Coordinates of C-alpha atoms in Angstrom, one line a residue:
M1 CA -131.4 -80.1 99.5
E2 CA -129.7 -78.2 103.0
L3 CA -131.5 -75.8 104.7
E4 CA -129.5 -73.9 107.1
A5 CA -130.1 -71.1 109.7
R6 CA -127.3 -68.5 110.5
N7 CA -127.6 -65.3 113.0
L8 CA -131.3 -65.0 112.4
R9 CA -133.4 -62.7 114.2
A10 CA -137.0 -63.1 113.3
G11 CA -140.4 -61.7 114.7
Y12 CA -142.9 -59.2 113.6
E13 CA -142.5 -55.8 112.6
N14 CA -140.4 -53.6 116.0
V15 CA -140.9 -57.0 118.4
V16 CA -138.1 -59.4 118.0
I17 CA -138.5 -63.0 118.9
I18 CA -135.6 -65.1 117.9
E19 CA -132.4 -63.3 118.4
R20 CA -129.2 -65.3 116.6
M21 CA -130.5 -68.3 116.2
N22 CA -128.0 -71.1 114.5
L23 CA -129.4 -74.2 113.1
K24 CA -129.4 -76.7 110.4
I25 CA -132.3 -78.8 109.3
P26 CA -131.3 -82.9 108.5
A27 CA -132.2 -83.1 105.0
H28 CA -134.4 -86.5 104.1
R29 CA -135.3 -87.0 107.8
V30 CA -138.6 -85.8 109.6
T31 CA -137.8 -82.9 112.1
A32 CA -140.3 -81.7 114.6
L33 CA -140.1 -78.2 116.6
I34 CA -141.4 -78.5 119.9
G35 CA -141.8 -75.6 122.9
A36 CA -144.4 -74.5 125.1
N37 CA -147.2 -72.2 123.8
G38 CA -145.3 -68.6 122.1
C39 CA -141.7 -69.6 122.3
G40 CA -141.4 -68.5 118.5
K41 CA -141.8 -72.1 116.9
S42 CA -144.3 -71.0 114.0
T43 CA -142.1 -67.7 113.3
L44 CA -139.2 -70.1 113.0
L45 CA -141.0 -72.2 110.6
K46 CA -142.6 -68.7 108.7
T47 CA -139.2 -67.6 108.8
I48 CA -137.2 -70.5 107.3
C49 CA -139.5 -71.3 104.6
R50 CA -140.0 -67.0 103.8
I51 CA -143.4 -66.8 104.0
Q52 CA -142.3 -63.5 106.3
P53 CA -138.9 -61.8 105.9
A54 CA -135.9 -62.6 108.4
L55 CA -134.8 -59.3 110.5
G56 CA -131.7 -60.1 110.0
G57 CA -129.1 -63.0 109.7
E58 CA -130.0 -65.3 107.1
V59 CA -131.2 -68.5 105.9
L60 CA -129.8 -70.6 103.3
L61 CA -131.4 -73.5 100.8
D62 CA -128.0 -75.3 99.3
G63 CA -125.9 -72.1 100.4
R64 CA -127.9 -69.9 98.7
P65 CA -130.0 -66.4 100.2
I66 CA -133.8 -68.1 100.3
H67 CA -135.1 -64.6 100.6
D68 CA -133.4 -64.4 97.4
E69 CA -135.2 -67.5 95.6
D70 CA -137.6 -66.4 92.7
S71 CA -141.0 -67.6 94.2
R72 CA -141.3 -70.4 91.2
T73 CA -138.3 -71.6 91.8
L74 CA -138.4 -71.5 95.4
A75 CA -142.1 -73.1 94.8
R76 CA -140.1 -76.0 92.9
K77 CA -138.1 -76.9 96.5
L78 CA -140.6 -76.5 99.3
A79 CA -144.6 -76.7 100.1
I80 CA -146.3 -74.9 102.8
L81 CA -148.9 -76.1 104.9
P82 CA -149.4 -73.4 107.2
Q83 CA -152.0 -74.3 109.9
N84 CA -155.8 -73.7 109.8
P85 CA -155.7 -73.7 105.9
T86 CA -159.1 -72.5 104.1
A87 CA -160.4 -73.2 100.4
P88 CA -163.3 -71.8 98.7
S89 CA -166.7 -72.9 99.1
G90 CA -167.2 -75.9 96.9
L91 CA -163.7 -76.4 95.8
T92 CA -163.5 -80.8 95.6
V93 CA -160.7 -82.4 96.8
R94 CA -158.9 -83.3 93.3
E95 CA -159.8 -79.5 92.4
L96 CA -157.4 -78.9 95.6
V97 CA -155.0 -80.6 94.9
N98 CA -154.5 -79.6 91.3
Y99 CA -153.2 -76.1 92.7
G100 CA -150.1 -77.7 94.2
R101 CA -149.0 -78.3 90.7
A102 CA -149.1 -74.5 90.0
P103 CA -145.5 -73.6 90.5
Y104 CA -145.2 -75.7 86.9
R105 CA -147.9 -74.0 85.0
P106 CA -146.8 -70.4 83.0
R107 CA -150.1 -68.6 84.1
F108 CA -152.0 -70.0 86.9
F109 CA -155.5 -71.0 84.6
A110 CA -153.4 -72.8 82.0
R111 CA -154.3 -76.5 80.9
T112 CA -152.8 -78.6 83.5
T113 CA -150.2 -81.3 81.0
K114 CA -150.0 -85.3 81.5
K115 CA -147.7 -85.1 84.6
D116 CA -149.5 -82.7 87.0
R117 CA -152.8 -84.9 86.4
E118 CA -150.3 -87.9 87.1
M119 CA -148.9 -86.3 90.2
V120 CA -152.7 -85.0 92.0
E121 CA -153.6 -88.8 90.7
W122 CA -150.1 -90.4 93.3
A123 CA -150.7 -87.3 96.0
L124 CA -154.1 -88.9 96.2
A125 CA -153.8 -92.5 96.2
E126 CA -150.7 -92.0 98.9
T127 CA -152.8 -89.8 101.1
D128 CA -155.6 -92.9 100.5
M129 CA -158.2 -89.7 99.4
M130 CA -158.6 -91.4 96.0
E131 CA -162.4 -92.2 97.1
F132 CA -163.2 -88.5 98.4
A133 CA -161.4 -86.7 95.2
D134 CA -164.6 -85.6 94.0
R135 CA -166.4 -84.5 97.4
P136 CA -166.6 -81.0 98.3
V137 CA -163.7 -80.7 101.0
E138 CA -166.1 -78.3 103.8
A139 CA -167.8 -82.3 103.0
L140 CA -165.0 -84.2 104.6
S141 CA -164.3 -84.8 108.7
G142 CA -161.2 -83.0 110.2
G143 CA -158.7 -85.8 109.6
Q144 CA -159.9 -86.5 106.2
R145 CA -159.6 -82.8 105.6
Q146 CA -155.8 -82.3 106.2
R147 CA -154.8 -85.5 104.6
A148 CA -156.5 -83.4 101.5
W149 CA -154.4 -80.2 101.9
I150 CA -151.1 -83.0 101.8
A151 CA -151.5 -84.4 99.2
M152 CA -152.1 -80.6 97.5
A153 CA -148.8 -80.1 98.9
I154 CA -146.8 -82.9 97.7
A155 CA -148.7 -82.2 94.7
Q156 CA -146.0 -79.6 94.5
D157 CA -143.4 -82.3 94.4
T158 CA -141.0 -80.6 96.2
E159 CA -138.2 -82.5 98.5
I160 CA -138.6 -80.5 101.7
L161 CA -142.3 -79.8 103.3
F162 CA -143.2 -77.8 105.9
L163 CA -146.2 -78.9 108.3
D164 CA -147.4 -76.1 111.1
E165 CA -149.4 -77.6 113.3
P166 CA -150.9 -80.5 110.7
T167 CA -152.3 -82.7 113.9
S168 CA -154.3 -79.4 115.7
F169 CA -158.1 -79.8 116.5
L170 CA -158.3 -83.5 115.7
D171 CA -158.4 -86.7 117.8
V172 CA -156.0 -89.0 118.6
A173 CA -156.7 -91.4 116.0
H174 CA -156.8 -89.1 113.2
Q175 CA -153.3 -87.1 114.6
L176 CA -151.9 -90.7 114.5
D177 CA -153.7 -90.9 110.8
V178 CA -151.9 -87.8 110.0
L179 CA -148.4 -88.4 111.3
T180 CA -148.1 -91.7 109.9
L181 CA -148.2 -90.4 106.6
V182 CA -145.8 -88.1 107.0
R183 CA -143.5 -90.4 108.3
H184 CA -145.1 -92.8 104.7
L185 CA -143.6 -89.7 102.8
N186 CA -140.4 -89.4 104.7
Q187 CA -139.3 -93.0 104.2
A188 CA -140.8 -93.8 101.5
Y189 CA -139.5 -91.0 99.1
G190 CA -136.8 -88.9 100.9
K191 CA -138.8 -86.3 101.8
T192 CA -137.4 -83.5 104.3
I193 CA -139.7 -82.9 106.7
V194 CA -139.8 -80.0 109.1
M195 CA -143.2 -79.3 111.2
V196 CA -144.5 -77.9 114.5
I197 CA -145.9 -80.0 117.0
H198 CA -147.7 -79.5 120.6
E199 CA -147.7 -83.1 121.2
L200 CA -144.7 -84.4 122.5
N201 CA -144.8 -88.0 122.7
E202 CA -145.8 -88.0 118.7
A203 CA -143.2 -85.8 118.3
A204 CA -140.9 -88.1 119.8
R205 CA -142.2 -90.7 118.1
F206 CA -142.6 -90.3 114.6
A207 CA -139.8 -87.5 114.0
D208 CA -135.9 -88.3 113.9
H209 CA -134.2 -84.9 114.6
L210 CA -135.6 -82.3 117.6
L211 CA -135.3 -79.0 118.5
A212 CA -136.5 -77.8 121.3
M213 CA -137.5 -73.7 121.8
K214 CA -137.8 -71.5 124.8
K215 CA -139.1 -68.0 124.5
G216 CA -137.1 -68.0 121.2
Q217 CA -134.1 -69.4 121.7
L218 CA -133.5 -73.1 120.9
L219 CA -131.6 -74.6 124.0
Y220 CA -131.5 -78.2 123.2
E221 CA -131.4 -80.2 119.6
G222 CA -131.0 -83.5 118.5
A223 CA -132.2 -87.4 118.3
P224 CA -135.2 -88.3 120.6
A225 CA -133.2 -90.8 122.7
E226 CA -131.0 -88.6 123.3
I227 CA -132.4 -85.0 124.1
F228 CA -136.0 -86.3 125.6
T229 CA -134.9 -86.0 128.7
Q230 CA -135.9 -85.5 131.8
D231 CA -133.9 -82.1 132.2
M232 CA -135.1 -80.7 128.3
L233 CA -138.8 -81.5 129.8
R234 CA -138.1 -79.5 132.9
T235 CA -136.2 -76.9 131.6
V236 CA -138.6 -76.1 127.9
F237 CA -141.5 -76.5 129.2
G238 CA -141.1 -76.7 133.3
I239 CA -142.6 -79.9 133.9
D240 CA -141.6 -83.0 135.7
A241 CA -141.9 -86.4 134.5
E242 CA -140.7 -89.9 134.1
I243 CA -139.3 -90.9 130.9
L244 CA -140.2 -94.7 129.4
R245 CA -139.2 -96.4 126.2
D246 CA -141.7 -98.2 124.0
P247 CA -141.1 -101.6 123.9
R248 CA -141.9 -101.6 120.0
S249 CA -140.0 -99.0 118.5
G250 CA -137.9 -97.9 121.1
S251 CA -138.8 -94.3 121.3
P252 CA -139.1 -92.1 124.1
Y253 CA -142.3 -91.0 125.6
C254 CA -143.5 -89.2 128.9
I255 CA -146.2 -89.6 132.3
P256 CA -145.5 -86.1 133.7
Y257 CA -145.6 -85.9 137.4
V258 CA -149.2 -83.6 139.1
Q259 CA -147.6 -80.6 139.0
R260 CA -149.9 -79.1 141.9
E261 CA -152.6 -81.0 143.8
R262 CA -156.0 -78.8 143.3
K263 CA -157.7 -77.7 146.5
E264 CA -161.1 -79.1 147.2
P265 CA -163.9 -75.9 147.1
Q266 CA -165.7 -74.4 150.7
H267 CA -169.0 -74.8 150.9
A268 CA -170.6 -72.0 153.3

């Protein structure tokens, strides 16, 4: 399933953030959108997965305009996990994950099928959430809650999965836990995953393909080994850094240099 943007214009009402962008999302790969705050990463993600309409150009899914797709049909092809999702009070993890099966039901309160139950149990197992299945979502830790939402998304059984900042507000251990799960879903099931992520070294480690943006423009795209360079970091983020290689995985990572010296406060 191929996803492509042609001459895409995106933004909000009369504010254009992205102007005439062209890109292709590699199938069966993990793609990470990186860039400084406010560069348009989330706007791009929301537009290519149809959370918000394009202001111009088009997004094509298997050669067909995505904004022409029937909502239920589209929901069987791609799943979306937005930033900071919230669940109704008292909702259990299993009930939350069961919402992922809604596109396959004729109406919202229709009875669950055997296939629905199998997919819910599979999603709970894949995200290591089985032991928390009957626990309220609000009683979970941040990392557990994020895995519960990912379980709901994969229970939807789509080829493409969009994640908008899936590691925000998580500590390092839980960030790695979530990204390891993302990598597993890609490698084990061939899912195409597109995620917005702020942690540069984690993007280079866990993604196959990087899209580096600045002020609504796509400046660099390609494999981390190719574009994760001093030039890219300086141009996109305005930082100078040393680029090293992980001795185990071979993925690049950066150590930023101190940008300026802090002046000691003067006392009267």
